[in-house]
XYZ file of C-alpha atoms in Angstrom:
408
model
C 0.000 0.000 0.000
C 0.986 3.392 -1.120
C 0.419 6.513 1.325
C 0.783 10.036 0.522
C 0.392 12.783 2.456
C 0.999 16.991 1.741
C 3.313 16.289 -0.847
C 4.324 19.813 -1.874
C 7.323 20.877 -4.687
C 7.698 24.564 -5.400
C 10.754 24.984 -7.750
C 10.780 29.327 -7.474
C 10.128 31.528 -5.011
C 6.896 33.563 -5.258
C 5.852 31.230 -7.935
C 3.070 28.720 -7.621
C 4.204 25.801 -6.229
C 4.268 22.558 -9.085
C 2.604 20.752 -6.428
C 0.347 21.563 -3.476
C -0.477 19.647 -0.467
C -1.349 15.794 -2.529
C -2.735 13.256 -0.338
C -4.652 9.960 -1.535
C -3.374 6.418 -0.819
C -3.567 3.492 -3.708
C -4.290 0.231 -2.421
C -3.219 -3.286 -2.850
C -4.954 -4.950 -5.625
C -6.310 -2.509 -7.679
C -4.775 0.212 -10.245
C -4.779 3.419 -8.929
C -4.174 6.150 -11.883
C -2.682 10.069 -11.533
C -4.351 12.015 -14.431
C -3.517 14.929 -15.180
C -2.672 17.019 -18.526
C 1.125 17.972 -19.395
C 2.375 19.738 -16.242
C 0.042 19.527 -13.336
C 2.685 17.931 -11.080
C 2.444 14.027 -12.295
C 6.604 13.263 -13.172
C 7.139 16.010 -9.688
C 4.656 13.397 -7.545
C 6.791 10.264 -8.685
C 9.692 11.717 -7.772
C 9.116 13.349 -4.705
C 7.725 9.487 -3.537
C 10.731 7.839 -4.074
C 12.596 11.145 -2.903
C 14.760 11.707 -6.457
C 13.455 15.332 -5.571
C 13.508 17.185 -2.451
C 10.061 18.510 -0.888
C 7.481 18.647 1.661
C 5.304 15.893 2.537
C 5.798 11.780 3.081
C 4.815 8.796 1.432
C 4.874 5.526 2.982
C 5.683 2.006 1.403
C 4.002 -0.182 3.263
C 4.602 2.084 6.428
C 8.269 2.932 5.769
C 9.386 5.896 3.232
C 11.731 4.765 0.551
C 14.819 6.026 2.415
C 13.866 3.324 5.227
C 13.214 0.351 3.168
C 16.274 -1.674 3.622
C 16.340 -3.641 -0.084
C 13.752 -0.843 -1.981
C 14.206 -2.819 -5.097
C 12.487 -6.334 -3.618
C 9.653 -4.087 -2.317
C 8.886 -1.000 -5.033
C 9.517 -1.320 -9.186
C 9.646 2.032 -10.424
C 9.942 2.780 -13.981
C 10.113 6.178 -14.553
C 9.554 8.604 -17.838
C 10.508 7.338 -21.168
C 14.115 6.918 -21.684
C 16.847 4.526 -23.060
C 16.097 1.167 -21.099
C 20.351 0.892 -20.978
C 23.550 1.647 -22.800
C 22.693 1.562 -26.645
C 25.421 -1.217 -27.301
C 24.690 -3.425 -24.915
C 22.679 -7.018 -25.463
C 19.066 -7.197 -24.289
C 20.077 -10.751 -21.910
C 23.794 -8.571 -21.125
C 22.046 -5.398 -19.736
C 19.159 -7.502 -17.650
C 21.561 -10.168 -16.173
C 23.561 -6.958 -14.846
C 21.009 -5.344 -12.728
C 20.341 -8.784 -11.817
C 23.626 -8.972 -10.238
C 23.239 -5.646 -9.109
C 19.722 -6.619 -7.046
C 20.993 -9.585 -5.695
C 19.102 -12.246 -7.513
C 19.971 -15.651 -9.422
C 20.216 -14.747 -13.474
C 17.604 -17.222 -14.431
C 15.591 -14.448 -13.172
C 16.638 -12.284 -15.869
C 15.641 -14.998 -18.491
C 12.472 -15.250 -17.041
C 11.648 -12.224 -17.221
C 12.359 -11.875 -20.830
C 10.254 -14.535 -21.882
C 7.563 -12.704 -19.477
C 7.594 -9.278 -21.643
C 7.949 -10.962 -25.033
C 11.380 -10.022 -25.734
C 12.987 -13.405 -26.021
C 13.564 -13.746 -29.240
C 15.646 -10.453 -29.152
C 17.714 -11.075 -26.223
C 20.680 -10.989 -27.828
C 19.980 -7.988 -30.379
C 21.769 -4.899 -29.318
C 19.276 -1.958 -27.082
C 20.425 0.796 -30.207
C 17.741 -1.747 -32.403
C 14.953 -1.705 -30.277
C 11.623 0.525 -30.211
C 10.259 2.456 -28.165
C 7.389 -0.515 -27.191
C 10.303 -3.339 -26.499
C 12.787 -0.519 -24.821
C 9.405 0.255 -22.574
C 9.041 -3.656 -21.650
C 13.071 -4.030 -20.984
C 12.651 -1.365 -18.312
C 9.565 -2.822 -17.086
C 11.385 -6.048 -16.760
C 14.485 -4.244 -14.971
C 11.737 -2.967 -12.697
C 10.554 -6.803 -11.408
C 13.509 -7.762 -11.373
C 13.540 -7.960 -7.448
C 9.674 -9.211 -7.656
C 7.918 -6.200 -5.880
C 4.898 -6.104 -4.459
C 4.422 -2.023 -5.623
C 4.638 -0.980 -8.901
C 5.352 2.522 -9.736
C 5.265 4.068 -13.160
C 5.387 7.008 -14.823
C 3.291 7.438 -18.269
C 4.555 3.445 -19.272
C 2.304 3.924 -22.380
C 3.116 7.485 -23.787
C 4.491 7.629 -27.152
C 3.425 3.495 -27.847
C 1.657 1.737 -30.383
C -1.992 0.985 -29.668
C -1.350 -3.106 -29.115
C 1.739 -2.141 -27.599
C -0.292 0.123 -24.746
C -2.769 -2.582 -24.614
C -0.423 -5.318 -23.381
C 0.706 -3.004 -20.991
C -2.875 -2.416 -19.685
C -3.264 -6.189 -19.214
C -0.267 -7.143 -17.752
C -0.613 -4.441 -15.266
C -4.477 -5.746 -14.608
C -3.013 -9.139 -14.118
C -0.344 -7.440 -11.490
C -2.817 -6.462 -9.296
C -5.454 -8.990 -9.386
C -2.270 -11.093 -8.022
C -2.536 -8.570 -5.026
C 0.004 -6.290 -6.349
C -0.113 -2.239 -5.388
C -0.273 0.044 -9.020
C 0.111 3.373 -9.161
C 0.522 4.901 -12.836
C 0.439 8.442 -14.555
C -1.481 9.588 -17.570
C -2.729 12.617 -19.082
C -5.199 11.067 -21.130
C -8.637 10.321 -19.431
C -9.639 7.621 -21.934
C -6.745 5.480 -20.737
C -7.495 5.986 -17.152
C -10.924 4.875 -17.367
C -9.994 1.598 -19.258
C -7.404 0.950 -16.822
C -7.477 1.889 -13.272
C -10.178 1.421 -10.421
C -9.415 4.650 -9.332
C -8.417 7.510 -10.502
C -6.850 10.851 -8.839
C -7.123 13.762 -11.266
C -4.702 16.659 -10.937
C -4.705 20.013 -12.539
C -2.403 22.956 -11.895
C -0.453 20.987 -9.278
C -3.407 20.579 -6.751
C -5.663 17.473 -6.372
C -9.186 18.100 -7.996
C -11.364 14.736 -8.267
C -10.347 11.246 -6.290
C -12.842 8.727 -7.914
C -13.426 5.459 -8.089
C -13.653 4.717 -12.290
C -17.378 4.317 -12.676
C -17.762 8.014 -11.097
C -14.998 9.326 -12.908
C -16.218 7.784 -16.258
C -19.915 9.416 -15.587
C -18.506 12.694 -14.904
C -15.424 13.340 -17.317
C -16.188 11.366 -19.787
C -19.068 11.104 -22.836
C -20.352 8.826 -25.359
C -21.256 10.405 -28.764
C -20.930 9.229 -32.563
C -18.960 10.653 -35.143
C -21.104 11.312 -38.306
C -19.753 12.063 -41.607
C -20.517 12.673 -45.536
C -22.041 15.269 -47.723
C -25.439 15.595 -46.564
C -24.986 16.666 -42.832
C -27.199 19.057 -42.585
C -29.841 17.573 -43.702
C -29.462 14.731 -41.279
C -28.960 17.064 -38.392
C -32.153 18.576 -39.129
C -33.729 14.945 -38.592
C -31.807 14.254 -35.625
C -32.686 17.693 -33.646
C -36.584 17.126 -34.712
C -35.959 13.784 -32.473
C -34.507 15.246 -29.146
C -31.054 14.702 -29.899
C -28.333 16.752 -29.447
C -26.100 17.135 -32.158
C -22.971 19.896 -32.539
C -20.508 20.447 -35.392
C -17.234 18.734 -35.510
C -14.890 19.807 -38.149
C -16.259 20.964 -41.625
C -18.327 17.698 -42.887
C -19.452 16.239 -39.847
C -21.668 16.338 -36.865
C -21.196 14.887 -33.301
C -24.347 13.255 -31.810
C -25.154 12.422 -28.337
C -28.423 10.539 -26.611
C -29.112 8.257 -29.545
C -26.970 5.188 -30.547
C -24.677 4.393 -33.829
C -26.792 1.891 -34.942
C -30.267 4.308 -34.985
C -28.205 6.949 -36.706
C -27.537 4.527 -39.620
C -30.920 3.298 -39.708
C -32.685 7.251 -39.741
C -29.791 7.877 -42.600
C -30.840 4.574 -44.636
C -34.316 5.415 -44.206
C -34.119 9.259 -45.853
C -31.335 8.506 -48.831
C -28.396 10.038 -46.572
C -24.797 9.265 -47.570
C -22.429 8.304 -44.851
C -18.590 8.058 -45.165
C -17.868 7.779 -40.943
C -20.177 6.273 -38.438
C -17.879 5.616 -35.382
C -18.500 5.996 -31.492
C -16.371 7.295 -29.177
C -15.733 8.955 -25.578
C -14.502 12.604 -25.403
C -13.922 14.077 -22.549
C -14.918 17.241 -20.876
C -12.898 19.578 -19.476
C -11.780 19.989 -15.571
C -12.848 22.894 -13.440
C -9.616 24.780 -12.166
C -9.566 25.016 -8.679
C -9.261 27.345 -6.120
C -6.566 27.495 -3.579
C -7.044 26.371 -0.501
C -7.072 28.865 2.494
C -4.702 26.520 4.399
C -3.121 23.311 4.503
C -2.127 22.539 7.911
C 0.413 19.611 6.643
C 2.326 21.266 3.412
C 3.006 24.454 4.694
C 3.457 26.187 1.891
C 0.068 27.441 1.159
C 0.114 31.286 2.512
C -2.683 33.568 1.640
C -1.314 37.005 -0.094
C -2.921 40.025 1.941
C -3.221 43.109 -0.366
C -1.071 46.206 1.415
C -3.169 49.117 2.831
C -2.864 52.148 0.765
C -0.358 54.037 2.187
C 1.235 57.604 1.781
C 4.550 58.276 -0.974
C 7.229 55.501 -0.173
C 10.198 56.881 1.798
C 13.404 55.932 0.207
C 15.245 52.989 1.559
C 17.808 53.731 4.210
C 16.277 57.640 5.057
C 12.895 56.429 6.790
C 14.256 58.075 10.274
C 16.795 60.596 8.562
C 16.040 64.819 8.789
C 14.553 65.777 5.649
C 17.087 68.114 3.743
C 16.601 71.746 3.225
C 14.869 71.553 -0.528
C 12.377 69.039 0.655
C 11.651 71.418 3.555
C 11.397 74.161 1.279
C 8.930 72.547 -1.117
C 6.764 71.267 1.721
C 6.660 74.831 3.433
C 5.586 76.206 -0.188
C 2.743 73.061 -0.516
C 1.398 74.438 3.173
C 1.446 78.056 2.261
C -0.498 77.352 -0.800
C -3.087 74.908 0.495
C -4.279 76.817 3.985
C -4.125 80.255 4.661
C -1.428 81.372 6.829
C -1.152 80.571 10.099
C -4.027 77.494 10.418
C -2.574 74.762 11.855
C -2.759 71.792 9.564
C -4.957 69.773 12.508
C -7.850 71.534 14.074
C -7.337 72.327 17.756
C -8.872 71.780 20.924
C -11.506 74.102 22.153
C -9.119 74.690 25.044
C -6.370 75.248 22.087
C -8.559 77.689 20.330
C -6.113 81.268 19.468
C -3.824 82.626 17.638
C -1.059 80.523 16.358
C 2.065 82.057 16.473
C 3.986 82.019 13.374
C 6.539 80.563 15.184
C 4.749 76.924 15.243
C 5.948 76.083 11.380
C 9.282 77.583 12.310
C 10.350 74.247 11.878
C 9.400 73.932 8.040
C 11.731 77.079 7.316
C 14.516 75.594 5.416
C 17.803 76.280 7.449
C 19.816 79.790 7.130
C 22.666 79.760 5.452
C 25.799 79.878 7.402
C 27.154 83.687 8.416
C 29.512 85.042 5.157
C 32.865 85.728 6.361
C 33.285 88.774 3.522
C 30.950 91.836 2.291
C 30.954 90.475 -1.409
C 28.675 87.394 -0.103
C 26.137 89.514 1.986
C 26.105 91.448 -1.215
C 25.263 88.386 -2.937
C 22.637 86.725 -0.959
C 20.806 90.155 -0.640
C 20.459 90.218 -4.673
C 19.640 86.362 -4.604
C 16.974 87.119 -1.913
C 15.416 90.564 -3.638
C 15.017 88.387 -6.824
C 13.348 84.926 -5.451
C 10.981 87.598 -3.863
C 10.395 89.389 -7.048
C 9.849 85.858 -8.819
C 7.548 84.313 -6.149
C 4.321 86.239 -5.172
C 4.219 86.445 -1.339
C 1.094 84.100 -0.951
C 3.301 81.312 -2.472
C 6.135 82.127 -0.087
C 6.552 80.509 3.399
C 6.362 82.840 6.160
C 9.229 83.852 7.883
C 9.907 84.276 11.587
C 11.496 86.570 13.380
C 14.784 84.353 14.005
C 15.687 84.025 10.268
C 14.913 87.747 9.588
C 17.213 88.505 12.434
C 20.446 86.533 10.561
């Protein structure tokens, strides 16, 4: 038996994580299927159980992770995405009798194995002639090899020839029927529903459905027949009259559903209606997208992004507690001059406060006095800079000025 729990992989920060708090378990005899379309997390969930990847959460092999099983090999066979099954030049027999060795069991083992996946009569053909089918069974052999009770595998069928996929569904029917565990990926529903008992449908990284297969097949997929030839509207119109649904599929045929393949024919035969197609089969709908969860409580990395409260201009970094300099002084004493007559006080005051404010109180928004020139020329100066910022700046736009700085 296969246990996971909060199994969580986030490759970036501030990215969403590839996968998000999964927890299901898949049970001795029966095939357990992760479905899920090209990356919602299925190769990440493989390798995080048999820790090839480093994350958050556990799965247990029969109560123990894969770290703690002393001979993993006896107990799990995990065949992982498609790959070479071994070195190109190497023998079919060569390449199996090695990992025998390597496992620790007898090389008849090997042999027997071989005959088991049909590759036999190529045991001594070199792995550079193989396909992608018999380099698929050679690694699923390589995986038994230690005769496991668990079988793990990662899409074993992508990429394979339809009798080719089909002898793997049987082969891992007969696996578990013999009591084995089976957990396999897929991304393609139709193959889920013709081969697992249950199925555990992932989108986006997070765990959407966990059904057993009758659910799953009532609720993702659909039966309909393909119609085609050169009178399809016509026969749609016949259809619709008779409660049937009916939608376009491509540009000479129509997609039925509620009525079956052979009544089609029959209505068509009936009214003179040329067929070239007349096929069932299941499509499948599409997936709501889920919502993330408040909380996990096991994963820990599900954290809820609080929008900031609107807040006043950004201080720079590194001057939040510094003393404003004397132009920023200068331009807020202008903003306050402008914006209130002179002498309010930019809060209201107390009843008890109520008076006169001295101009003294925004003494402190004066920018600072120059230091005292040491010569005449400099007075000189500063009184022709100061006669012509006063002609330049009307004297409502000017900050008042106390007594102090007229007295330097």
């Amino acid at each position: 038996m296969i246990q996971i729990t909060g199994l969580t992989k986030a490759y970036r920060r501030r990215r969403p994580p590839a996968l998000l708090d999964l927890t299901f378990d898949a049970r001795p005899g029966a095939v357990t299927a992760l479905l899920g379309a090209e990356g919602a997390g299925k190769t990440t969930a493989v390798r995080l159980m048999v820790e090839l990847e480093r994350g958050q959460g556990v799965t247990l092999f029969g109560g123990r992770t894969y770290r703690e099983l002393r001979r993993p090999e006896r107990e799990v066979g995990v065949l992982l995405a498609a790959g070479a099954a071994g070195h190109p030049g190497q023998q079919a027999l060569t390449h199996l009798r090695m990992l025998a060795a390597a496992v620790g069991v007898p090389a008849r083992r090997a042999d027997e194995l071989l005959e088991q996946t049909r590759l036999a009569t190529v045991a001594d053909h070199r792995l550079r002639s193989f396909s992608p089918g018999m380099n698929r069974r050679l690694a699923l052999a390589g995986a038994l090899l230690g005769s496991p009770a668990t079988l793990l595998l990662d899409a074993p069928t992508e990429g394979l020839s339809p009798r080719t996929a089909e002898w793997f569904h049987s082969f891992l029917r007969s696996f578990a029927v013999a009591g084995g565990t089976v957990l396999v990926t897929t991304r393609v529903p139709e193959e889920a529903a013709a081969l697992a008992d249950r199925v555990i449908t992932l989108d986006q990284g997070r765990l959407t459905a966990d059904q057993p297969v009758t659910e799953f097949r009532r609720a993702r997929l659909r039966s309909e027949v393909a119609v085609r030839g050169p009178q399809m509207a016509r026969l749609a119109d016949l259809l619709v009259a008779q409660g049937v649904e009916v939608r376009p599929d491509g540009t000479a045929g129509i997609a039925v559903s509620g009525i079956a393949r052979t009544e089609i024919g029959e209505l068509a035969y009936r009214h003179g209606i040329l067929l070239h197609e007349l096929a069932d089969r299941v499509v499948d709908q599409p997936v709501p997208h889920p919502t993330l969860p408040a909380a996990s409580g096991r994963s820990g990395q599900v954290q809820l992004q609080v929008q900031p409260q609107a807040q006043g201009p950004e201080q720079p970094r590194g001057r939040r507690h510094a003393r404003p300099s004397a132009t920023e002084t200068a331009a807020l004493g202008e903003h306050l001059a402008v914006e209130r007559p002179p002498g309010e006080h930019p809060h209201p005051p107390t009843p008890e406060q109520r008076g006169p404010v001295p101009e003294s109180a925004h003494a402190d928004l004066v920018p600072a006095a120059p230091a005292r020139p040491e010569s005449r020329e400099s007075v000189d100066h500063l009184d022709r800079t100061d006669r012509f910022d006063r002609s330049d700046h009307p004297a409502s736009a000017r900050p008042a000025l106390g007594p102090d700085h007229l007295s330097e």
